[in-house]
């Protein structure tokens, strides 16, 4: 009988008193797609790190094609045919795509770049990946960087490929393309482990291993289960989808009048944008990634300045004010990239929770008030259910969901009038998503004007009162979320303007 490509038996891994993986047992066959499904902090990333040589398990066995492995490094895993596509890109911005793949990976003193480029181009053609091997990573879009990460794994003929949240930065067409590539890899006999929070992607796997609190609580064939059952296994309870709450809207709180923001080329990042958001309203921003969502959030928050136009908060013009001044007026901002823009990885939870306030509320005699910081962190860790040993834990050691809760805790306190949330649920499990949606509804009930940009159109329709759609930096129309549908929003996203706006 043929051995599975990967067989994991009773794997355990702890960090001090924190048990990340406990008695994990599962297998993956050649040509099979297995999904690891679990909440943020359930142990998925730790498990993948053990399988790829980044961590050494405390106990248990990892076998590849029937042969036990003791991996000493990521390079060791690559030599054995185990590839990992990281959730957070591991690419050198100043290097080309080709250099990122071969430098430090090829054996010998010299690298045959001509042969390596020819091989990489052949892989791109075989899998339909349109990317220039000689392009610098810093010049690539986020989606193209995701393809570069995948190429790193494909280049070394992986027997086992682990994909950690591979579609988090891809649009709908990019995600479809990835699953076509996965189908080809399966046909070629590659064993694949997929880590994802998107239920529609989970259901495309052959089997699903559900993790909860570091342990496998069940393995199901997707043909014999449902999204509802898998979610219940993951969180240990039934989840009810959050939907729009009927609360009266007040006067206009946030207003943009003919706002234009310059871009790098001839086309502006935002072109003559006008809309307002009322007290107690959730206003959604839809659009294909890269059509102005980030510039819109940043110009409202004061990170960028408009070329022309006026932005006002409660009738006070804020267009020329700085970030700190705008925040002090009651604006909270949840940025798109939680680690690059919202947190300092090497700072503790305590320190990250006071960013922007370290010279004010949490200063005493020109120095940080550590006692006050600790009290603040203790209160917010409890209030926002942040899973961490203490407030002194480095944010870089947190799961994506708990890291996002740190940002929520900080920005929700600031958002007494306006809350900006750019892709706040990206890469998070349904339990954390449910929690974030409830936080948005709480702010709505307090009379806060909430602006949320999301690639999840069904969520926008369920959460928002109105939805504005961006295309190439222009506002194509504003629709009533109670009366619109996916088809209408899709047409707007493709550049078809509405004749009338709400």
PDB file of N, CA and C in Angstrom, residues 118-213:
ATOM      1  N   UNK A 118      15.219  30.736 -17.672  1.00  0.00           N
ATOM      2  CA  UNK A 118      14.530  29.904 -18.661  1.00  0.00           C
ATOM      3  C   UNK A 118      13.570  28.936 -17.978  1.00  0.00           C
ATOM      4  N   UNK A 119      14.022  28.346 -16.873  1.00  0.00           N
ATOM      5  CA  UNK A 119      13.175  27.411 -16.138  1.00  0.00           C
ATOM      6  C   UNK A 119      11.968  28.133 -15.533  1.00  0.00           C
ATOM      7  N   UNK A 120      12.209  29.320 -14.985  1.00  0.00           N
ATOM      8  CA  UNK A 120      11.120  30.070 -14.368  1.00  0.00           C
ATOM      9  C   UNK A 120      10.086  30.485 -15.414  1.00  0.00           C
ATOM     10  N   UNK A 121      10.544  30.908 -16.579  1.00  0.00           N
ATOM     11  CA  UNK A 121       9.613  31.291 -17.651  1.00  0.00           C
ATOM     12  C   UNK A 121       8.784  30.088 -18.108  1.00  0.00           C
ATOM     13  N   UNK A 122       9.413  28.901 -18.121  1.00  0.00           N
ATOM     14  CA  UNK A 122       8.685  27.690 -18.515  1.00  0.00           C
ATOM     15  C   UNK A 122       7.590  27.371 -17.496  1.00  0.00           C
ATOM     16  N   UNK A 123       7.893  27.561 -16.197  1.00  0.00           N
ATOM     17  CA  UNK A 123       6.905  27.326 -15.134  1.00  0.00           C
ATOM     18  C   UNK A 123       5.757  28.326 -15.270  1.00  0.00           C
ATOM     19  N   UNK A 124       6.084  29.588 -15.514  1.00  0.00           N
ATOM     20  CA  UNK A 124       5.050  30.619 -15.683  1.00  0.00           C
ATOM     21  C   UNK A 124       4.115  30.269 -16.833  1.00  0.00           C
ATOM     22  N   UNK A 125       4.686  29.816 -17.932  1.00  0.00           N
ATOM     23  CA  UNK A 125       3.883  29.451 -19.106  1.00  0.00           C
ATOM     24  C   UNK A 125       3.021  28.230 -18.816  1.00  0.00           C
ATOM     25  N   UNK A 126       3.603  27.243 -18.125  1.00  0.00           N
ATOM     26  CA  UNK A 126       2.889  26.009 -17.824  1.00  0.00           C
ATOM     27  C   UNK A 126       1.673  26.253 -16.948  1.00  0.00           C
ATOM     28  N   UNK A 127       1.800  27.177 -15.969  1.00  0.00           N
ATOM     29  CA  UNK A 127       0.723  27.416 -15.015  1.00  0.00           C
ATOM     30  C   UNK A 127      -0.079  28.689 -15.306  1.00  0.00           C
ATOM     31  N   UNK A 128       0.263  29.371 -16.410  1.00  0.00           N
ATOM     32  CA  UNK A 128      -0.497  30.556 -16.785  1.00  0.00           C
ATOM     33  C   UNK A 128      -0.284  31.740 -15.873  1.00  0.00           C
ATOM     34  N   UNK A 129       0.929  31.882 -15.339  1.00  0.00           N
ATOM     35  CA  UNK A 129       1.246  33.000 -14.442  1.00  0.00           C
ATOM     36  C   UNK A 129       1.967  34.082 -15.239  1.00  0.00           C
ATOM     37  N   UNK A 130       1.344  35.242 -15.351  1.00  0.00           N
ATOM     38  CA  UNK A 130       1.896  36.333 -16.153  1.00  0.00           C
ATOM     39  C   UNK A 130       2.698  37.275 -15.259  1.00  0.00           C
ATOM     40  N   UNK A 131       3.998  37.038 -15.205  1.00  0.00           N
ATOM     41  CA  UNK A 131       4.868  37.886 -14.381  1.00  0.00           C
ATOM     42  C   UNK A 131       6.259  37.890 -14.994  1.00  0.00           C
ATOM     43  N   UNK A 132       6.923  39.024 -14.973  1.00  0.00           N
ATOM     44  CA  UNK A 132       8.262  39.161 -15.539  1.00  0.00           C
ATOM     45  C   UNK A 132       9.299  38.738 -14.500  1.00  0.00           C
ATOM     46  N   UNK A 133      10.098  37.691 -14.757  1.00  0.00           N
ATOM     47  CA  UNK A 133      11.104  37.258 -13.785  1.00  0.00           C
ATOM     48  C   UNK A 133      12.097  38.338 -13.409  1.00  0.00           C
ATOM     49  N   UNK A 134      12.277  39.327 -14.302  1.00  0.00           N
ATOM     50  CA  UNK A 134      13.268  40.379 -14.052  1.00  0.00           C
ATOM     51  C   UNK A 134      12.658  41.644 -13.442  1.00  0.00           C
ATOM     52  N   UNK A 135      11.383  41.590 -13.117  1.00  0.00           N
ATOM     53  CA  UNK A 135      10.737  42.737 -12.468  1.00  0.00           C
ATOM     54  C   UNK A 135      11.137  42.799 -11.002  1.00  0.00           C
ATOM     55  N   UNK A 136      11.403  44.007 -10.502  1.00  0.00           N
ATOM     56  CA  UNK A 136      11.712  44.161  -9.086  1.00  0.00           C
ATOM     57  C   UNK A 136      10.441  43.987  -8.259  1.00  0.00           C
ATOM     58  N   UNK A 137      10.570  43.313  -7.137  1.00  0.00           N
ATOM     59  CA  UNK A 137       9.408  43.039  -6.296  1.00  0.00           C
ATOM     60  C   UNK A 137       8.747  44.325  -5.834  1.00  0.00           C
ATOM     61  N   UNK A 138       9.525  45.361  -5.558  1.00  0.00           N
ATOM     62  CA  UNK A 138       8.961  46.626  -5.070  1.00  0.00           C
ATOM     63  C   UNK A 138       8.073  47.298  -6.106  1.00  0.00           C
ATOM     64  N   UNK A 139       8.221  46.906  -7.382  1.00  0.00           N
ATOM     65  CA  UNK A 139       7.402  47.487  -8.447  1.00  0.00           C
ATOM     66  C   UNK A 139       6.156  46.649  -8.746  1.00  0.00           C
ATOM     67  N   UNK A 140       5.988  45.534  -8.070  1.00  0.00           N
ATOM     68  CA  UNK A 140       4.853  44.649  -8.316  1.00  0.00           C
ATOM     69  C   UNK A 140       3.655  45.044  -7.449  1.00  0.00           C
ATOM     70  N   UNK A 141       2.463  44.749  -7.948  1.00  0.00           N
ATOM     71  CA  UNK A 141       1.266  44.919  -7.125  1.00  0.00           C
ATOM     72  C   UNK A 141       1.254  43.838  -6.055  1.00  0.00           C
ATOM     73  N   UNK A 142       0.388  43.983  -5.057  1.00  0.00           N
ATOM     74  CA  UNK A 142       0.301  42.989  -3.990  1.00  0.00           C
ATOM     75  C   UNK A 142      -0.087  41.626  -4.575  1.00  0.00           C
ATOM     76  N   UNK A 143      -1.019  41.630  -5.540  1.00  0.00           N
ATOM     77  CA  UNK A 143      -1.425  40.378  -6.172  1.00  0.00           C
ATOM     78  C   UNK A 143      -0.273  39.708  -6.912  1.00  0.00           C
ATOM     79  N   UNK A 144       0.539  40.506  -7.609  1.00  0.00           N
ATOM     80  CA  UNK A 144       1.691  39.946  -8.333  1.00  0.00           C
ATOM     81  C   UNK A 144       2.733  39.398  -7.362  1.00  0.00           C
ATOM     82  N   UNK A 145       2.870  40.035  -6.200  1.00  0.00           N
ATOM     83  CA  UNK A 145       3.795  39.503  -5.201  1.00  0.00           C
ATOM     84  C   UNK A 145       3.332  38.136  -4.700  1.00  0.00           C
ATOM     85  N   UNK A 146       2.004  37.935  -4.658  1.00  0.00           N
ATOM     86  CA  UNK A 146       1.489  36.625  -4.259  1.00  0.00           C
ATOM     87  C   UNK A 146       1.897  35.556  -5.268  1.00  0.00           C
ATOM     88  N   UNK A 147       1.859  35.903  -6.570  1.00  0.00           N
ATOM     89  CA  UNK A 147       2.306  34.948  -7.595  1.00  0.00           C
ATOM     90  C   UNK A 147       3.797  34.681  -7.469  1.00  0.00           C
ATOM     91  N   UNK A 148       4.573  35.700  -7.114  1.00  0.00           N
ATOM     92  CA  UNK A 148       6.017  35.506  -6.916  1.00  0.00           C
ATOM     93  C   UNK A 148       6.272  34.526  -5.781  1.00  0.00           C
ATOM     94  N   UNK A 149       5.501  34.623  -4.691  1.00  0.00           N
ATOM     95  CA  UNK A 149       5.632  33.673  -3.577  1.00  0.00           C
ATOM     96  C   UNK A 149       5.317  32.248  -4.041  1.00  0.00           C
ATOM     97  N   UNK A 150       4.269  32.103  -4.849  1.00  0.00           N
ATOM     98  CA  UNK A 150       3.896  30.775  -5.347  1.00  0.00           C
ATOM     99  C   UNK A 150       4.989  30.210  -6.243  1.00  0.00           C
ATOM    100  N   UNK A 151       5.589  31.063  -7.083  1.00  0.00           N
ATOM    101  CA  UNK A 151       6.645  30.608  -7.984  1.00  0.00           C
ATOM    102  C   UNK A 151       7.855  30.079  -7.217  1.00  0.00           C
ATOM    103  N   UNK A 152       8.128  30.665  -6.054  1.00  0.00           N
ATOM    104  CA  UNK A 152       9.243  30.176  -5.230  1.00  0.00           C
ATOM    105  C   UNK A 152       9.047  28.712  -4.881  1.00  0.00           C
ATOM    106  N   UNK A 153       7.800  28.313  -4.605  1.00  0.00           N
ATOM    107  CA  UNK A 153       7.515  26.922  -4.244  1.00  0.00           C
ATOM    108  C   UNK A 153       7.521  26.024  -5.478  1.00  0.00           C
ATOM    109  N   UNK A 154       6.952  26.526  -6.593  1.00  0.00           N
ATOM    110  CA  UNK A 154       6.877  25.712  -7.806  1.00  0.00           C
ATOM    111  C   UNK A 154       8.250  25.458  -8.417  1.00  0.00           C
ATOM    112  N   UNK A 155       9.155  26.410  -8.230  1.00  0.00           N
ATOM    113  CA  UNK A 155      10.484  26.311  -8.849  1.00  0.00           C
ATOM    114  C   UNK A 155      11.246  25.090  -8.358  1.00  0.00           C
ATOM    115  N   UNK A 156      11.006  24.709  -7.104  1.00  0.00           N
ATOM    116  CA  UNK A 156      11.791  23.607  -6.520  1.00  0.00           C
ATOM    117  C   UNK A 156      11.034  22.275  -6.505  1.00  0.00           C
ATOM    118  N   UNK A 157      10.035  22.132  -7.395  1.00  0.00           N
ATOM    119  CA  UNK A 157       9.329  20.847  -7.575  1.00  0.00           C
ATOM    120  C   UNK A 157       8.849  20.263  -6.250  1.00  0.00           C
ATOM    121  N   UNK A 158       8.033  20.996  -5.545  1.00  0.00           N
ATOM    122  CA  UNK A 158       7.544  20.533  -4.240  1.00  0.00           C
ATOM    123  C   UNK A 158       6.666  19.288  -4.383  1.00  0.00           C
ATOM    124  N   UNK A 159       6.885  18.323  -3.490  1.00  0.00           N
ATOM    125  CA  UNK A 159       5.997  17.162  -3.381  1.00  0.00           C
ATOM    126  C   UNK A 159       4.781  17.530  -2.530  1.00  0.00           C
ATOM    127  N   UNK A 160       5.060  18.384  -1.543  1.00  0.00           N
ATOM    128  CA  UNK A 160       4.017  18.880  -0.641  1.00  0.00           C
ATOM    129  C   UNK A 160       4.051  20.401  -0.670  1.00  0.00           C
ATOM    130  N   UNK A 161       2.909  21.001  -0.955  1.00  0.00           N
ATOM    131  CA  UNK A 161       2.820  22.455  -1.033  1.00  0.00           C
ATOM    132  C   UNK A 161       1.822  22.950   0.012  1.00  0.00           C
ATOM    133  N   UNK A 162       2.271  23.875   0.868  1.00  0.00           N
ATOM    134  CA  UNK A 162       1.406  24.450   1.901  1.00  0.00           C
ATOM    135  C   UNK A 162       1.091  25.888   1.508  1.00  0.00           C
ATOM    136  N   UNK A 163      -0.188  26.191   1.355  1.00  0.00           N
ATOM    137  CA  UNK A 163      -0.643  27.514   0.950  1.00  0.00           C
ATOM    138  C   UNK A 163      -1.323  28.186   2.140  1.00  0.00           C
ATOM    139  N   UNK A 164      -0.683  29.207   2.689  1.00  0.00           N
ATOM    140  CA  UNK A 164      -1.201  29.894   3.879  1.00  0.00           C
ATOM    141  C   UNK A 164      -1.941  31.164   3.460  1.00  0.00           C
ATOM    142  N   UNK A 165      -3.260  31.130   3.504  1.00  0.00           N
ATOM    143  CA  UNK A 165      -4.119  32.257   3.114  1.00  0.00           C
ATOM    144  C   UNK A 165      -3.703  32.824   1.752  1.00  0.00           C
ATOM    145  N   UNK A 166      -3.643  31.985   0.701  1.00  0.00           N
ATOM    146  CA  UNK A 166      -3.087  32.437  -0.578  1.00  0.00           C
ATOM    147  C   UNK A 166      -3.950  33.436  -1.338  1.00  0.00           C
ATOM    148  N   UNK A 167      -5.251  33.513  -1.048  1.00  0.00           N
ATOM    149  CA  UNK A 167      -6.119  34.423  -1.801  1.00  0.00           C
ATOM    150  C   UNK A 167      -6.407  35.726  -1.069  1.00  0.00           C
ATOM    151  N   UNK A 168      -5.789  35.923   0.084  1.00  0.00           N
ATOM    152  CA  UNK A 168      -6.092  37.113   0.898  1.00  0.00           C
ATOM    153  C   UNK A 168      -5.806  38.410   0.141  1.00  0.00           C
ATOM    154  N   UNK A 169      -4.842  38.385  -0.782  1.00  0.00           N
ATOM    155  CA  UNK A 169      -4.482  39.596  -1.523  1.00  0.00           C
ATOM    156  C   UNK A 169      -4.900  39.531  -2.986  1.00  0.00           C
ATOM    157  N   UNK A 170      -5.658  38.492  -3.364  1.00  0.00           N
ATOM    158  CA  UNK A 170      -6.075  38.327  -4.752  1.00  0.00           C
ATOM    159  C   UNK A 170      -7.518  38.780  -4.938  1.00  0.00           C
ATOM    160  N   UNK A 171      -7.826  39.297  -6.139  1.00  0.00           N
ATOM    161  CA  UNK A 171      -9.221  39.611  -6.441  1.00  0.00           C
ATOM    162  C   UNK A 171      -9.933  38.333  -6.867  1.00  0.00           C
ATOM    163  N   UNK A 172     -11.202  38.460  -7.260  1.00  0.00           N
ATOM    164  CA  UNK A 172     -12.012  37.281  -7.572  1.00  0.00           C
ATOM    165  C   UNK A 172     -11.399  36.471  -8.706  1.00  0.00           C
ATOM    166  N   UNK A 173     -10.974  37.153  -9.782  1.00  0.00           N
ATOM    167  CA  UNK A 173     -10.393  36.435 -10.920  1.00  0.00           C
ATOM    168  C   UNK A 173      -9.070  35.779 -10.548  1.00  0.00           C
ATOM    169  N   UNK A 174      -8.278  36.477  -9.716  1.00  0.00           N
ATOM    170  CA  UNK A 174      -7.014  35.903  -9.263  1.00  0.00           C
ATOM    171  C   UNK A 174      -7.227  34.646  -8.434  1.00  0.00           C
ATOM    172  N   UNK A 175      -8.278  34.666  -7.601  1.00  0.00           N
ATOM    173  CA  UNK A 175      -8.587  33.490  -6.776  1.00  0.00           C
ATOM    174  C   UNK A 175      -9.009  32.310  -7.640  1.00  0.00           C
ATOM    175  N   UNK A 176      -9.822  32.572  -8.654  1.00  0.00           N
ATOM    176  CA  UNK A 176     -10.232  31.505  -9.574  1.00  0.00           C
ATOM    177  C   UNK A 176      -9.017  30.918 -10.291  1.00  0.00           C
ATOM    178  N   UNK A 177      -8.114  31.792 -10.691  1.00  0.00           N
ATOM    179  CA  UNK A 177      -6.898  31.355 -11.372  1.00  0.00           C
ATOM    180  C   UNK A 177      -6.057  30.474 -10.464  1.00  0.00           C
ATOM    181  N   UNK A 178      -5.953  30.849  -9.190  1.00  0.00           N
ATOM    182  CA  UNK A 178      -5.175  30.056  -8.242  1.00  0.00           C
ATOM    183  C   UNK A 178      -5.743  28.646  -8.125  1.00  0.00           C
ATOM    184  N   UNK A 179      -7.051  28.524  -8.068  1.00  0.00           N
ATOM    185  CA  UNK A 179      -7.639  27.188  -7.929  1.00  0.00           C
ATOM    186  C   UNK A 179      -7.508  26.366  -9.201  1.00  0.00           C
ATOM    187  N   UNK A 180      -7.390  27.032 -10.355  1.00  0.00           N
ATOM    188  CA  UNK A 180      -7.066  26.289 -11.592  1.00  0.00           C
ATOM    189  C   UNK A 180      -5.646  25.741 -11.503  1.00  0.00           C
ATOM    190  N   UNK A 181      -4.743  26.530 -10.925  1.00  0.00           N
ATOM    191  CA  UNK A 181      -3.365  26.073 -10.730  1.00  0.00           C
ATOM    192  C   UNK A 181      -3.329  24.920  -9.738  1.00  0.00           C
ATOM    193  N   UNK A 182      -4.115  25.028  -8.673  1.00  0.00           N
ATOM    194  CA  UNK A 182      -4.193  23.951  -7.683  1.00  0.00           C
ATOM    195  C   UNK A 182      -4.675  22.655  -8.334  1.00  0.00           C
ATOM    196  N   UNK A 183      -5.681  22.747  -9.211  1.00  0.00           N
ATOM    197  CA  UNK A 183      -6.180  21.559  -9.906  1.00  0.00           C
ATOM    198  C   UNK A 183      -5.086  20.920 -10.759  1.00  0.00           C
ATOM    199  N   UNK A 184      -4.279  21.750 -11.416  1.00  0.00           N
ATOM    200  CA  UNK A 184      -3.184  21.206 -12.232  1.00  0.00           C
ATOM    201  C   UNK A 184      -2.123  20.545 -11.350  1.00  0.00           C
ATOM    202  N   UNK A 185      -1.824  21.169 -10.216  1.00  0.00           N
ATOM    203  CA  UNK A 185      -0.846  20.583  -9.287  1.00  0.00           C
ATOM    204  C   UNK A 185      -1.345  19.236  -8.754  1.00  0.00           C
ATOM    205  N   UNK A 186      -2.631  19.157  -8.445  1.00  0.00           N
ATOM    206  CA  UNK A 186      -3.207  17.887  -7.981  1.00  0.00           C
ATOM    207  C   UNK A 186      -3.084  16.823  -9.068  1.00  0.00           C
ATOM    208  N   UNK A 187      -3.366  17.218 -10.305  1.00  0.00           N
ATOM    209  CA  UNK A 187      -3.256  16.276 -11.417  1.00  0.00           C
ATOM    210  C   UNK A 187      -1.818  15.799 -11.606  1.00  0.00           C
ATOM    211  N   UNK A 188      -0.862  16.655 -11.233  1.00  0.00           N
ATOM    212  CA  UNK A 188       0.565  16.293 -11.333  1.00  0.00           C
ATOM    213  C   UNK A 188       1.038  15.489 -10.127  1.00  0.00           C
ATOM    214  N   UNK A 189       0.125  15.210  -9.176  1.00  0.00           N
ATOM    215  CA  UNK A 189       0.468  14.376  -8.035  1.00  0.00           C
ATOM    216  C   UNK A 189       1.008  15.105  -6.828  1.00  0.00           C
ATOM    217  N   UNK A 190       0.900  16.435  -6.809  1.00  0.00           N
ATOM    218  CA  UNK A 190       1.373  17.208  -5.664  1.00  0.00           C
ATOM    219  C   UNK A 190       0.324  17.148  -4.543  1.00  0.00           C
ATOM    220  N   UNK A 191       0.775  16.902  -3.326  1.00  0.00           N
ATOM    221  CA  UNK A 191      -0.099  16.958  -2.147  1.00  0.00           C
ATOM    222  C   UNK A 191      -0.149  18.407  -1.684  1.00  0.00           C
ATOM    223  N   UNK A 192      -1.354  18.918  -1.393  1.00  0.00           N
ATOM    224  CA  UNK A 192      -1.503  20.334  -1.075  1.00  0.00           C
ATOM    225  C   UNK A 192      -2.273  20.510   0.233  1.00  0.00           C
ATOM    226  N   UNK A 193      -1.742  21.372   1.089  1.00  0.00           N
ATOM    227  CA  UNK A 193      -2.444  21.788   2.308  1.00  0.00           C
ATOM    228  C   UNK A 193      -2.826  23.243   2.131  1.00  0.00           C
ATOM    229  N   UNK A 194      -4.113  23.533   2.262  1.00  0.00           N
ATOM    230  CA  UNK A 194      -4.623  24.887   2.111  1.00  0.00           C
ATOM    231  C   UNK A 194      -5.099  25.410   3.467  1.00  0.00           C
ATOM    232  N   UNK A 195      -4.574  26.574   3.861  1.00  0.00           N
ATOM    233  CA  UNK A 195      -5.048  27.260   5.062  1.00  0.00           C
ATOM    234  C   UNK A 195      -5.847  28.469   4.601  1.00  0.00           C
ATOM    235  N   UNK A 196      -7.134  28.488   4.903  1.00  0.00           N
ATOM    236  CA  UNK A 196      -7.983  29.587   4.462  1.00  0.00           C
ATOM    237  C   UNK A 196      -9.139  29.772   5.429  1.00  0.00           C
ATOM    238  N   UNK A 197      -9.691  31.003   5.423  1.00  0.00           N
ATOM    239  CA  UNK A 197     -10.871  31.291   6.240  1.00  0.00           C
ATOM    240  C   UNK A 197     -12.117  31.433   5.380  1.00  0.00           C
ATOM    241  N   UNK A 198     -11.940  31.396   4.045  1.00  0.00           N
ATOM    242  CA  UNK A 198     -13.072  31.558   3.144  1.00  0.00           C
ATOM    243  C   UNK A 198     -13.777  30.219   2.963  1.00  0.00           C
ATOM    244  N   UNK A 199     -15.030  30.153   3.405  1.00  0.00           N
ATOM    245  CA  UNK A 199     -15.757  28.888   3.394  1.00  0.00           C
ATOM    246  C   UNK A 199     -15.948  28.337   1.988  1.00  0.00           C
ATOM    247  N   UNK A 200     -16.118  29.230   0.995  1.00  0.00           N
ATOM    248  CA  UNK A 200     -16.277  28.736  -0.372  1.00  0.00           C
ATOM    249  C   UNK A 200     -14.997  28.064  -0.873  1.00  0.00           C
ATOM    250  N   UNK A 201     -13.844  28.496  -0.335  1.00  0.00           N
ATOM    251  CA  UNK A 201     -12.580  27.850  -0.691  1.00  0.00           C
ATOM    252  C   UNK A 201     -12.397  26.557   0.104  1.00  0.00           C
ATOM    253  N   UNK A 202     -12.801  26.582   1.363  1.00  0.00           N
ATOM    254  CA  UNK A 202     -12.734  25.376   2.197  1.00  0.00           C
ATOM    255  C   UNK A 202     -13.474  24.224   1.518  1.00  0.00           C
ATOM    256  N   UNK A 203     -14.639  24.531   0.958  1.00  0.00           N
ATOM    257  CA  UNK A 203     -15.486  23.497   0.369  1.00  0.00           C
ATOM    258  C   UNK A 203     -14.948  22.983  -0.965  1.00  0.00           C
ATOM    259  N   UNK A 204     -13.898  23.601  -1.499  1.00  0.00           N
ATOM    260  CA  UNK A 204     -13.273  23.094  -2.722  1.00  0.00           C
ATOM    261  C   UNK A 204     -12.190  22.057  -2.425  1.00  0.00           C
ATOM    262  N   UNK A 205     -11.875  21.869  -1.154  1.00  0.00           N
ATOM    263  CA  UNK A 205     -10.887  20.855  -0.769  1.00  0.00           C
ATOM    264  C   UNK A 205     -11.513  19.465  -0.847  1.00  0.00           C
ATOM    265  N   UNK A 206     -10.647  18.445  -0.837  1.00  0.00           N
ATOM    266  CA  UNK A 206     -11.136  17.057  -0.805  1.00  0.00           C
ATOM    267  C   UNK A 206     -11.534  16.680   0.619  1.00  0.00           C
ATOM    268  N   UNK A 207     -10.707  17.092   1.592  1.00  0.00           N
ATOM    269  CA  UNK A 207     -11.017  16.858   2.996  1.00  0.00           C
ATOM    270  C   UNK A 207     -10.670  18.106   3.801  1.00  0.00           C
ATOM    271  N   UNK A 208     -11.264  18.217   4.981  1.00  0.00           N
ATOM    272  CA  UNK A 208     -11.018  19.358   5.865  1.00  0.00           C
ATOM    273  C   UNK A 208     -10.655  18.843   7.248  1.00  0.00           C
ATOM    274  N   UNK A 209      -9.501  19.295   7.761  1.00  0.00           N
ATOM    275  CA  UNK A 209      -9.106  19.005   9.140  1.00  0.00           C
ATOM    276  C   UNK A 209      -9.386  20.253   9.964  1.00  0.00           C
ATOM    277  N   UNK A 210     -10.263  20.135  10.943  1.00  0.00           N
ATOM    278  CA  UNK A 210     -10.688  21.290  11.745  1.00  0.00           C
ATOM    279  C   UNK A 210      -9.876  21.351  13.030  1.00  0.00           C
ATOM    280  N   UNK A 211      -9.228  22.510  13.266  1.00  0.00           N
ATOM    281  CA  UNK A 211      -8.438  22.707  14.479  1.00  0.00           C
ATOM    282  C   UNK A 211      -9.163  23.648  15.434  1.00  0.00           C
ATOM    283  N   UNK A 212      -9.130  23.301  16.708  1.00  0.00           N
ATOM    284  CA  UNK A 212      -9.653  24.187  17.749  1.00  0.00           C
ATOM    285  C   UNK A 212      -8.730  24.098  18.954  1.00  0.00           C
ATOM    286  N   UNK A 213      -8.224  25.256  19.375  1.00  0.00           N
ATOM    287  CA  UNK A 213      -7.318  25.350  20.524  1.00  0.00           C
ATOM    288  C   UNK A 213      -6.145  24.383  20.381  1.00  0.00           C
TER     289      UNK A 213
END
